[in-house]
Coordinates of C-alpha atoms and ligand atoms in Angstrom, one line a residue:
M1 CA 25.1 28.1 77.3
Y2 CA 25.3 24.8 75.6
L3 CA 29.1 24.9 75.5
Q4 CA 29.3 25.9 79.1
S5 CA 27.2 23.0 80.4
F6 CA 29.1 20.7 78.1
A7 CA 32.5 21.8 79.5
L8 CA 31.2 21.0 82.9
A9 CA 30.1 17.6 81.9
G10 CA 33.5 17.0 80.5
A11 CA 35.2 18.2 83.7
A12 CA 33.1 15.9 85.8
L13 CA 34.0 13.0 83.5
C14 CA 37.7 13.0 83.5
G15 CA 39.2 15.9 85.4
V16 CA 40.5 18.7 83.3
A17 CA 44.1 18.5 82.2
T18 CA 46.8 20.9 83.3
A19 CA 49.9 18.8 83.9
T20 CA 52.0 17.4 81.0
A21 CA 51.5 13.8 80.0
S22 CA 53.5 11.0 81.3
A23 CA 56.9 10.8 79.7
A24 CA 56.3 7.1 79.1
V25 CA 53.6 7.6 76.5
Q26 CA 55.0 10.7 75.0
D27 CA 58.2 9.0 74.1
K28 CA 56.9 5.5 73.5
V29 CA 57.3 3.9 70.1
F30 CA 54.2 1.8 69.4
K31 CA 54.4 -1.2 67.1
H32 CA 50.9 -0.5 65.7
V33 CA 48.6 2.5 65.3
A34 CA 44.9 2.1 64.5
V35 CA 42.9 5.2 63.4
F36 CA 39.1 5.0 63.5
S37 CA 36.6 7.6 62.3
I38 CA 33.1 7.4 63.8
D39 CA 31.7 9.6 61.0
G40 CA 29.2 12.1 62.5
L41 CA 30.1 11.6 66.1
H42 CA 30.1 14.9 68.0
S43 CA 32.4 15.7 70.9
S44 CA 29.1 16.3 72.9
D45 CA 28.0 12.8 72.1
I46 CA 30.9 11.3 74.2
P47 CA 29.5 12.4 77.7
K48 CA 26.1 11.4 76.5
W49 CA 27.2 8.0 75.6
V50 CA 29.4 7.3 78.6
A51 CA 26.4 8.2 80.9
L52 CA 24.3 5.7 78.9
K53 CA 26.9 3.0 78.8
P54 CA 29.5 3.4 81.5
Q55 CA 30.8 -0.1 81.0
G56 CA 31.0 0.2 77.2
T57 CA 34.2 0.1 75.1
I58 CA 34.3 3.9 74.6
A59 CA 34.1 4.5 78.3
K60 CA 36.8 1.9 78.9
L61 CA 39.1 3.4 76.2
L62 CA 38.7 6.8 77.9
E63 CA 39.8 5.4 81.3
H64 CA 43.3 5.0 79.7
G65 CA 43.1 7.7 77.1
Y66 CA 43.3 11.4 76.3
W67 CA 40.1 13.1 75.2
Y68 CA 40.3 16.2 73.0
Q69 CA 37.1 17.8 74.0
N70 CA 37.5 20.8 71.8
A71 CA 38.8 18.9 68.6
L72 CA 37.9 20.6 65.3
T73 CA 37.9 19.0 61.9
S74 CA 38.4 20.8 58.7
S75 CA 36.4 23.7 57.3
P76 CA 34.6 22.7 55.0
S77 CA 33.8 19.6 57.0
D78 CA 32.9 17.1 54.3
S79 CA 34.3 13.6 54.4
F80 CA 37.2 14.1 52.0
P81 CA 38.7 17.2 53.6
G82 CA 37.9 15.8 57.1
T83 CA 39.8 12.5 56.2
I84 CA 42.6 14.4 54.6
N85 CA 43.0 16.5 57.8
L86 CA 43.6 13.3 59.8
V87 CA 46.1 11.7 57.3
T88 CA 48.1 14.7 56.0
G89 CA 48.2 17.2 58.8
A90 CA 47.1 20.0 56.5
S91 CA 44.0 21.9 55.5
P92 CA 42.3 22.5 52.1
R93 CA 44.5 25.5 51.1
N94 CA 47.5 23.2 51.0
T95 CA 46.0 19.8 50.2
G96 CA 43.7 21.1 47.3
I97 CA 40.9 18.8 48.8
W98 CA 37.8 20.9 49.5
Y99 CA 34.9 18.5 49.2
D100 CA 33.9 15.1 47.8
D101 CA 32.0 17.0 45.1
S102 CA 34.3 19.8 44.1
Y103 CA 35.8 21.7 41.2
D104 CA 39.2 22.4 39.7
R105 CA 39.9 25.1 37.1
T106 CA 42.7 23.0 35.6
L107 CA 40.8 19.7 35.1
W108 CA 38.4 18.5 32.3
A109 CA 35.3 16.4 32.4
P110 CA 35.3 12.6 32.4
K111 CA 35.6 11.2 28.8
S112 CA 36.5 14.7 27.4
N113 CA 40.1 13.8 26.4
C114 CA 41.0 17.3 27.6
A115 CA 39.2 18.9 24.7
G116 CA 38.2 22.6 24.9
A117 CA 38.7 24.9 27.9
P118 CA 39.6 23.3 31.2
G119 CA 37.5 23.7 34.3
A120 CA 34.5 22.5 32.4
E121 CA 33.2 20.0 34.9
T122 CA 33.0 19.0 38.5
V123 CA 35.6 16.9 40.2
L124 CA 33.3 14.3 41.6
Y125 CA 35.0 11.8 43.8
D126 CA 32.3 9.6 45.2
E127 CA 30.3 6.5 44.1
S128 CA 29.9 8.1 40.6
I129 CA 33.5 6.8 39.7
D130 CA 32.6 3.2 40.4
Y131 CA 31.8 0.7 37.5
D132 CA 28.3 0.3 38.9
D133 CA 27.4 2.0 42.2
T134 CA 24.3 -0.1 42.8
K135 CA 26.7 -3.0 43.6
L136 CA 28.9 -3.5 46.6
W137 CA 31.6 -4.8 44.2
S138 CA 31.3 -4.0 40.5
S139 CA 34.9 -4.0 39.2
P140 CA 36.2 -6.7 36.8
N141 CA 39.5 -6.4 38.7
P142 CA 38.6 -5.7 42.4
T143 CA 42.0 -6.9 43.8
V144 CA 44.1 -4.5 41.6
V145 CA 45.2 -1.2 43.3
G146 CA 42.6 1.4 42.2
G147 CA 40.8 -1.4 40.4
N148 CA 37.4 -0.6 41.8
I149 CA 37.5 2.8 40.1
N150 CA 36.4 3.0 36.4
P151 CA 38.9 5.4 34.8
A152 CA 36.3 6.4 32.2
N153 CA 34.4 8.1 35.1
L154 CA 37.3 10.2 36.4
P155 CA 38.0 13.9 35.7
M156 CA 40.8 14.3 33.2
G157 CA 44.0 16.4 33.4
K158 CA 47.3 16.8 31.8
V159 CA 50.1 14.8 33.4
G160 CA 53.5 15.6 31.8
G161 CA 51.5 17.2 28.8
V162 CA 49.5 14.0 28.3
C163 CA 45.8 13.9 29.0
K164 CA 44.9 11.2 31.6
P165 CA 42.1 10.3 34.0
I166 CA 43.0 11.8 37.4
Y167 CA 42.6 9.4 40.4
P168 CA 41.6 10.7 43.7
H169 CA 45.1 10.2 45.2
Q170 CA 46.6 12.3 42.4
H171 CA 44.4 15.2 43.3
V172 CA 46.1 15.4 46.8
R173 CA 49.0 17.9 46.9
V174 CA 50.8 16.7 49.9
N175 CA 51.9 13.3 51.3
T176 CA 49.9 11.1 53.7
V177 CA 50.9 9.2 56.8
F178 CA 50.2 6.0 54.9
E179 CA 52.9 7.0 52.3
V180 CA 55.4 7.9 55.1
A181 CA 54.8 4.7 57.0
H182 CA 54.8 2.5 53.9
G183 CA 57.9 4.3 52.6
A184 CA 59.7 3.4 55.8
G185 CA 59.0 -0.3 55.1
M186 CA 55.9 -0.6 57.3
Q187 CA 52.6 -2.3 56.1
T188 CA 49.5 -0.2 56.0
A189 CA 45.7 -0.9 55.5
Y190 CA 42.7 1.3 55.2
T191 CA 38.9 0.9 54.6
D192 CA 36.2 3.5 53.9
K193 CA 32.9 3.9 52.1
H194 CA 33.8 4.3 48.5
P195 CA 36.7 3.1 46.2
A196 CA 37.3 6.9 46.0
Y197 CA 39.1 6.6 49.3
D198 CA 42.0 5.7 47.0
L199 CA 42.6 9.4 48.1
V200 CA 44.5 8.2 51.3
R201 CA 47.3 6.5 49.2
G202 CA 48.6 10.1 48.6
P203 CA 50.2 11.6 45.5
S204 CA 52.6 8.6 44.9
G205 CA 49.6 6.3 44.9
E206 CA 51.6 3.9 47.0
G207 CA 50.5 4.6 50.5
L208 CA 48.5 1.4 51.2
S209 CA 49.7 -2.2 51.3
V210 CA 46.0 -3.1 51.2
G211 CA 42.8 -1.1 50.6
Y212 CA 39.2 -2.4 51.2
F213 CA 36.5 -0.2 49.7
P214 CA 33.0 -1.8 49.4
E215 CA 30.5 0.7 47.9
I216 CA 28.1 2.0 50.6
Q217 CA 25.8 3.6 48.0
S218 CA 24.7 0.1 46.9
L219 CA 22.6 0.0 50.1
D220 CA 19.7 2.1 51.2
S221 CA 21.5 5.1 52.8
T222 CA 18.4 5.9 54.9
N223 CA 18.3 2.4 56.5
V224 CA 20.4 2.3 59.7
S225 CA 20.3 -1.5 59.9
Q226 CA 21.5 -1.9 56.3
I227 CA 24.3 0.6 57.1
I228 CA 25.3 -1.4 60.2
T229 CA 25.6 -4.5 58.0
Y230 CA 27.8 -2.5 55.7
D231 CA 30.0 -1.2 58.5
T232 CA 30.3 -4.8 59.8
S233 CA 32.3 -5.4 56.6
H234 CA 34.8 -2.9 57.8
V235 CA 35.0 -4.4 61.2
N236 CA 35.6 -7.8 59.6
A237 CA 38.5 -6.2 57.7
F238 CA 40.0 -4.8 61.0
L239 CA 39.8 -8.2 62.5
A240 CA 41.3 -9.9 59.5
W241 CA 44.2 -7.4 59.4
I242 CA 44.9 -8.0 63.1
K243 CA 45.5 -11.6 62.0
G244 CA 47.6 -10.6 59.0
Q245 CA 44.8 -11.6 56.7
T246 CA 42.7 -9.8 54.0
P247 CA 39.0 -10.1 53.1
A248 CA 37.9 -11.0 49.5
N249 CA 37.9 -8.1 47.0
T250 CA 40.8 -6.3 48.9
E251 CA 42.9 -4.1 46.6
I252 CA 46.4 -5.6 47.2
Q253 CA 49.6 -3.8 46.6
E254 CA 51.6 -6.3 48.5
K255 CA 50.4 -9.3 50.6
L256 CA 50.3 -8.6 54.4
T257 CA 53.0 -10.5 56.2
G258 CA 51.4 -9.9 59.6
M259 CA 49.4 -7.2 61.4
P260 CA 49.9 -3.8 59.6
A261 CA 51.9 -1.2 61.6
L262 CA 49.2 1.4 60.6
F263 CA 45.6 0.6 59.8
G264 CA 42.3 2.3 60.0
G265 CA 38.9 3.1 58.5
N266 CA 35.5 4.5 59.2
F267 CA 32.0 3.7 60.6
Q268 CA 29.0 5.2 58.8
A269 CA 26.1 4.0 60.9
V270 CA 26.1 7.0 63.3
S271 CA 26.2 9.4 60.5
V272 CA 23.2 7.8 58.8
A273 CA 21.2 7.6 62.0
Q274 CA 21.9 11.3 62.7
K275 CA 20.7 12.3 59.2
T276 CA 17.5 10.3 59.4
H277 CA 16.6 10.4 63.2
G278 CA 19.1 12.5 65.1
Y279 CA 18.5 13.9 68.6
K280 CA 15.4 14.4 70.6
A281 CA 13.9 17.9 70.6
G282 CA 14.4 19.5 74.0
S283 CA 16.7 17.0 75.8
L284 CA 19.0 16.5 72.7
A285 CA 19.3 12.9 73.8
F286 CA 20.0 10.2 71.3
T287 CA 16.8 8.9 69.5
D288 CA 16.5 5.1 69.5
P289 CA 18.0 4.5 66.1
L290 CA 21.0 6.8 66.9
A291 CA 21.6 4.9 70.2
T292 CA 21.4 1.6 68.2
A293 CA 24.1 2.9 65.9
V294 CA 26.4 4.0 68.6
T295 CA 25.8 0.8 70.4
F296 CA 26.9 -1.1 67.3
V297 CA 30.1 1.0 67.0
D298 CA 30.9 0.7 70.7
N299 CA 30.6 -3.2 70.5
S300 CA 32.6 -3.2 67.2
L301 CA 35.5 -1.3 68.9
G302 CA 35.2 -3.9 71.7
S303 CA 35.7 -6.7 69.2
V304 CA 38.8 -4.8 67.9
V305 CA 40.2 -4.5 71.4
D306 CA 39.5 -8.2 72.1
A307 CA 41.3 -9.2 68.9
L308 CA 44.3 -7.0 69.8
T309 CA 44.4 -8.5 73.3
T310 CA 44.2 -12.1 71.9
A311 CA 47.0 -11.3 69.5
G312 CA 49.0 -10.0 72.4
V313 CA 49.5 -6.5 70.9
Y314 CA 47.1 -4.4 72.8
N315 CA 49.8 -2.7 74.8
D316 CA 51.8 -2.1 71.7
T317 CA 48.9 -0.4 69.8
L318 CA 47.9 3.2 70.0
I319 CA 44.2 3.7 69.1
F320 CA 42.9 6.9 67.7
V321 CA 39.1 7.5 67.6
C322 CA 38.6 10.7 65.7
A323 CA 35.6 11.6 63.6
K324 CA 36.2 13.1 60.1
H325 CA 33.1 15.2 60.5
G326 CA 30.1 16.0 62.8
Q327 CA 26.6 16.7 61.7
A328 CA 24.5 19.8 61.8
P329 CA 22.1 20.7 63.4
I330 CA 22.2 18.7 66.7
D331 CA 19.0 20.5 67.8
P332 CA 16.2 19.3 65.5
T333 CA 14.1 22.3 66.1
T334 CA 16.5 24.5 64.3
Y335 CA 16.4 22.5 61.1
R336 CA 15.2 24.3 57.9
K337 CA 15.8 23.3 54.3
I338 CA 16.2 25.7 51.3
D339 CA 16.2 24.5 47.7
N340 CA 19.9 24.4 46.6
A341 CA 18.7 25.4 43.0
L342 CA 18.1 29.0 44.4
I343 CA 21.8 29.6 45.0
A344 CA 23.1 29.9 41.5
P345 CA 20.3 32.4 40.2
A346 CA 20.8 34.5 43.3
T347 CA 24.4 35.4 42.1
G348 CA 23.0 36.8 38.9
V349 CA 26.0 35.6 36.9
N350 CA 27.1 32.3 35.3
V351 CA 28.5 29.8 37.7
S352 CA 30.7 26.8 36.9
Q353 CA 29.8 24.8 40.0
V354 CA 27.8 25.2 43.1
T355 CA 28.4 22.6 45.9
A356 CA 25.8 22.9 48.5
D357 CA 25.0 21.1 51.8
D358 CA 24.9 23.0 55.0
L359 CA 27.2 25.5 53.3
A360 CA 27.6 26.5 49.7
M361 CA 30.8 26.9 47.7
I362 CA 30.6 28.7 44.3
W363 CA 33.1 28.6 41.5
L364 CA 32.3 31.3 39.0
A365 CA 32.4 30.9 35.2
N366 CA 34.1 34.3 35.0
Q367 CA 36.1 35.4 38.0
N368 CA 35.6 39.1 37.0
D369 CA 31.9 38.6 38.0
L370 CA 32.8 38.4 41.7
D371 CA 31.5 41.7 42.9
K372 CA 28.2 41.2 41.0
A373 CA 27.8 37.7 42.3
V374 CA 28.5 38.8 45.9
D375 CA 26.0 41.7 45.5
G376 CA 23.4 39.3 44.4
L377 CA 23.9 37.0 47.3
E378 CA 23.8 39.9 49.7
K379 CA 20.3 40.8 48.3
A380 CA 19.3 37.2 48.8
K381 CA 20.6 37.0 52.4
A382 CA 17.2 36.7 54.0
A383 CA 15.8 34.3 51.4
L384 CA 18.8 32.0 51.6
Q385 CA 19.1 32.5 55.5
I386 CA 22.8 33.4 55.0
D387 CA 25.0 34.1 58.0
R388 CA 28.3 35.1 56.2
I389 CA 29.6 35.4 52.7
I390 CA 33.4 34.8 52.4
S391 CA 35.1 35.9 49.2
G392 CA 38.1 38.0 47.8
E393 CA 40.6 39.1 50.4
L394 CA 38.7 37.4 53.3
L395 CA 39.3 34.0 51.7
T396 CA 43.1 34.6 51.9
R397 CA 43.0 36.3 55.3
E398 CA 40.9 33.5 56.9
G399 CA 43.3 30.8 55.5
Y400 CA 41.4 29.4 52.6
G401 CA 43.8 30.5 49.8
D402 CA 43.4 32.7 46.7
P403 CA 40.9 31.6 44.0
K404 CA 42.8 33.8 41.5
T405 CA 46.0 31.7 41.9
D406 CA 44.8 28.4 43.2
P407 CA 42.6 26.4 40.8
A408 CA 40.8 24.4 43.5
V409 CA 39.7 27.3 45.8
P410 CA 36.1 28.4 45.4
D411 CA 35.4 32.0 44.6
I412 CA 32.7 32.4 47.2
I413 CA 31.8 30.4 50.3
V414 CA 28.3 30.9 51.6
V415 CA 27.8 30.1 55.3
P416 CA 24.1 29.7 56.1
Q417 CA 22.6 30.1 59.6
L418 CA 22.9 27.1 61.9
G419 CA 20.2 24.5 61.0
V420 CA 19.9 25.5 57.3
I421 CA 20.5 22.8 54.7
Y422 CA 20.6 23.7 51.0
T423 CA 18.7 20.6 49.7
T424 CA 15.4 19.3 48.4
S425 CA 15.9 15.9 50.1
T426 CA 13.1 14.9 52.3
A427 CA 15.1 12.0 53.8
K428 CA 17.5 14.0 55.9
I429 CA 17.3 16.2 58.9
A430 CA 21.0 16.9 59.2
E431 CA 24.1 17.2 57.1
H432 CA 27.7 17.9 57.3
G433 CA 30.3 19.9 55.3
G434 CA 29.6 23.3 57.0
F435 CA 31.6 25.5 59.3
S436 CA 29.3 25.3 62.4
L437 CA 30.5 23.7 65.7
D438 CA 27.9 21.1 65.2
D439 CA 29.7 20.1 62.0
T440 CA 33.3 20.6 63.2
N441 CA 33.5 19.9 67.0
V442 CA 34.1 16.2 66.6
A443 CA 34.6 13.3 69.0
C444 CA 38.4 12.7 69.2
F445 CA 40.4 10.7 71.6
V446 CA 43.5 8.5 71.8
S447 CA 43.7 5.3 74.0
S448 CA 46.2 2.7 75.0
P449 CA 46.5 0.6 78.2
V450 CA 50.0 2.2 78.7
I451 CA 48.3 5.6 79.2
T452 CA 47.9 5.6 82.9
D453 CA 47.1 9.3 83.4
N454 CA 43.8 9.8 81.6
K455 CA 43.0 13.4 80.7
T456 CA 40.6 15.7 79.2
Y457 CA 42.2 18.5 77.1
T458 CA 39.9 21.5 76.7
G459 CA 42.1 23.6 74.4
K460 CA 41.1 24.0 70.8
V461 CA 42.9 21.3 68.8
S462 CA 42.6 20.8 65.0
T463 CA 42.2 17.2 63.9
K464 CA 45.2 17.9 61.6
R465 CA 47.3 17.2 64.6
V466 CA 46.4 13.5 64.5
A467 CA 48.7 13.0 61.4
P468 CA 52.0 14.0 63.0
T469 CA 51.1 12.2 66.2
I470 CA 50.5 9.0 64.3
L471 CA 54.1 9.3 62.8
K472 CA 55.6 10.1 66.2
A473 CA 53.9 7.2 67.9
L474 CA 55.3 4.9 65.1
G475 CA 58.8 6.2 65.7
L476 CA 58.7 8.1 62.5
D477 CA 59.5 11.9 61.8
P478 CA 56.3 14.0 61.8
G479 CA 58.3 16.4 59.6
A480 CA 58.2 13.8 56.8
L481 CA 54.8 15.1 56.2
Q482 CA 54.7 18.0 53.7
G483 CA 51.5 19.4 55.1
V484 CA 53.0 19.4 58.6
K485 CA 55.9 21.5 57.3
L486 CA 53.7 23.9 55.4
E487 CA 51.3 24.5 58.3
D488 CA 53.7 23.9 61.2
T489 CA 51.2 21.4 62.5
D490 CA 52.0 20.3 66.1
V491 CA 51.5 16.8 67.6
L492 CA 48.6 16.4 70.0
P493 CA 48.7 17.4 73.6
G494 CA 49.9 14.4 75.6
F495 CA 52.5 13.7 73.0
G496 CA 54.6 16.8 73.5
G497 CA 52.4 19.3 71.6
S498 CA 50.8 22.5 73.0
D499 CA 47.6 22.3 74.9
S500 CA 45.8 24.5 72.4
D501 CA 46.2 25.6 68.8
D502 CA 46.0 29.2 69.9
E503 CA 49.2 28.9 72.1
Ligands
LIG1 C1 40.6 8.4 85.0 O1 41.5 7.8 86.0 C2 40.9 7.9 87.4 C3 41.9 7.3 88.3 O2 42.9 6.5 87.7 C4 39.6 7.3 87.4 O3 39.1 7.3 88.7 C5 38.7 7.9 86.4 O4 37.4 7.2 86.4 C6 39.3 7.9 85.0 N1 38.4 8.7 84.1 C7 37.8 8.1 83.1 C8 37.1 9.1 82.2 O5 37.8 6.9 82.8
LIG2 C1 15.9 -1.7 56.3 O1 16.5 -2.8 55.6 C2 16.2 -4.1 56.2 C3 17.1 -5.1 55.6 O2 17.1 -5.0 54.2 C4 14.7 -4.4 56.0 O3 14.3 -5.6 56.6 C5 13.9 -3.3 56.6 O4 12.6 -3.4 56.3 C6 14.4 -1.9 56.2 N1 13.7 -0.9 57.0 C7 13.1 0.2 56.4 C8 12.4 1.2 57.3 O5 13.0 0.4 55.2
LIG3 C1 26.2 33.2 30.6 O1 26.7 32.3 29.6 C2 26.0 32.3 28.4 C3 26.5 31.3 27.5 O2 28.0 31.4 27.4 C4 26.0 33.7 27.8 O3 25.2 33.7 26.7 C5 25.4 34.7 28.9 O4 25.4 36.0 28.4 C6 26.1 34.7 30.2 N1 25.3 35.4 31.1 C7 26.0 36.3 32.0 C8 25.0 37.0 32.9 O5 27.1 36.5 31.9
LIG4 C1 49.9 -3.4 79.7 O1 50.3 -2.2 80.3 C2 49.7 -1.9 81.5 C3 50.0 -0.5 81.9 O2 51.4 -0.3 81.9 C4 50.2 -3.0 82.5 O3 49.5 -2.8 83.7 C5 49.8 -4.4 81.9 O4 50.4 -5.4 82.8 C6 50.4 -4.6 80.5 N1 49.9 -5.8 80.0 C7 50.7 -6.7 79.3 C8 50.1 -7.9 78.8 O5 51.8 -6.5 79.2

């Protein structure tokens, strides 16, 4: 019902695409590509927003853009795998990136010096790897590459037989668009919410000319106005980069010699407003704080467009706006919370790690306990309001990989019913990470003044397809991405790719 009325709204907005895109855009080499994630923004938020602000920047971008109405981010849909989808063209089974807070059977705990058995601790790539997460900047060397991460807080692993701290970028198994572009002699820049976004540099660690990673956790993550101030620091970075400059505390691999060929980053305000205020019961319209957050982002994108125009490069820039995750539930009346501490005991066995939000991933201490653990969870299905349990053969069959051979794959994925969050937090009414459409059906479009045939594509399109499209737009080979080769990831519709992943 919801999807049907949504599709109609989309059709009225743009006219549903059938024809192929203009050859002009499909074959154009852009001098610049900018990639923005409005974290949390759903596909269904786009028609709502355009109706509220028909003269806004997002509406104007869509006038000369392609909107992927049925774009789906990764499953799980946490920030790390969602980002990695956009920049590698691959999914967790090939990237090894499952969640910000994850696990790996071949790594050791921070400060452990790889003593004892591996797999003893979580792989926690968030604010906890900073020097001091109560400060926006806490490093003694903030301008050094990776310098905002305290190596003593990193998980450890053996590299060439030697025990070393493992940086987030070393945990990624395939290369990123930043590595390919930088390797081709282009300059690259990225900003996101923690220094842990070192991730996007890719396995070589060399993907970014400059990285800008102020710590969001130093602010009140329930206060939309503080997060808008935080996001403004990212916007100022975008505006500086367009002028070939860098803000203070930038991690600099090499000085910018002009506007980077590839740059991007995120906005967090919408995500925070969704978690704290969300949508109105009944109408599902934006609450005032959510509308304030989207207004801020829309105006910020407007500043970026103005700066590109002033610099004389707007026509030479392809803009992607594609959220790394959505947020669930959209309908506040479906929200229920269940204590995440109930999950491990329900398995009846020892577990190494439970990562829980609006899904739960379980890594068992002993993989031979699988059947017993699944039986325990089956018995707790009602209490934990579980929709599906994915384990064993099903994990492989559904494309998640095999926990017996891959050290990062969870043994069990618990998918709760829509609206359930495994948490004790009283501050949030929505979360992301799960498999529901509210989590995964994200806002995603491309825009450039040279797109003169705006379209809405209604086919199912993974956000993985952004990565090869970025390279194609820059005149680079999409096949230079290892993830694209492994998963045969197509470019987006409008750029020569199929209209739907199912084709
Ligand atoms: C798409 O272009 C047509 C004509 O060029 C215009 O009338 C329409 O408003 C545009 N759609 C959007 C979503 O901007
Ligand atoms: C949010 O933060 C601002 C700025 O620090 C402060 O003035 C305001 O009182 C805070 N709002 C709430 C609800 O805490
Ligand atoms: C869990 O681990 C503890 C400590 O290693 C052990 O004593 C206990 O028997 C284990 N429990 C189960 C159910 O395997
Ligand atoms: C940008 O491209 C559009 C569409 O092709 C064209 O109408 C416009 O004149 C171009 N602007 C500049 C400054 O070249």
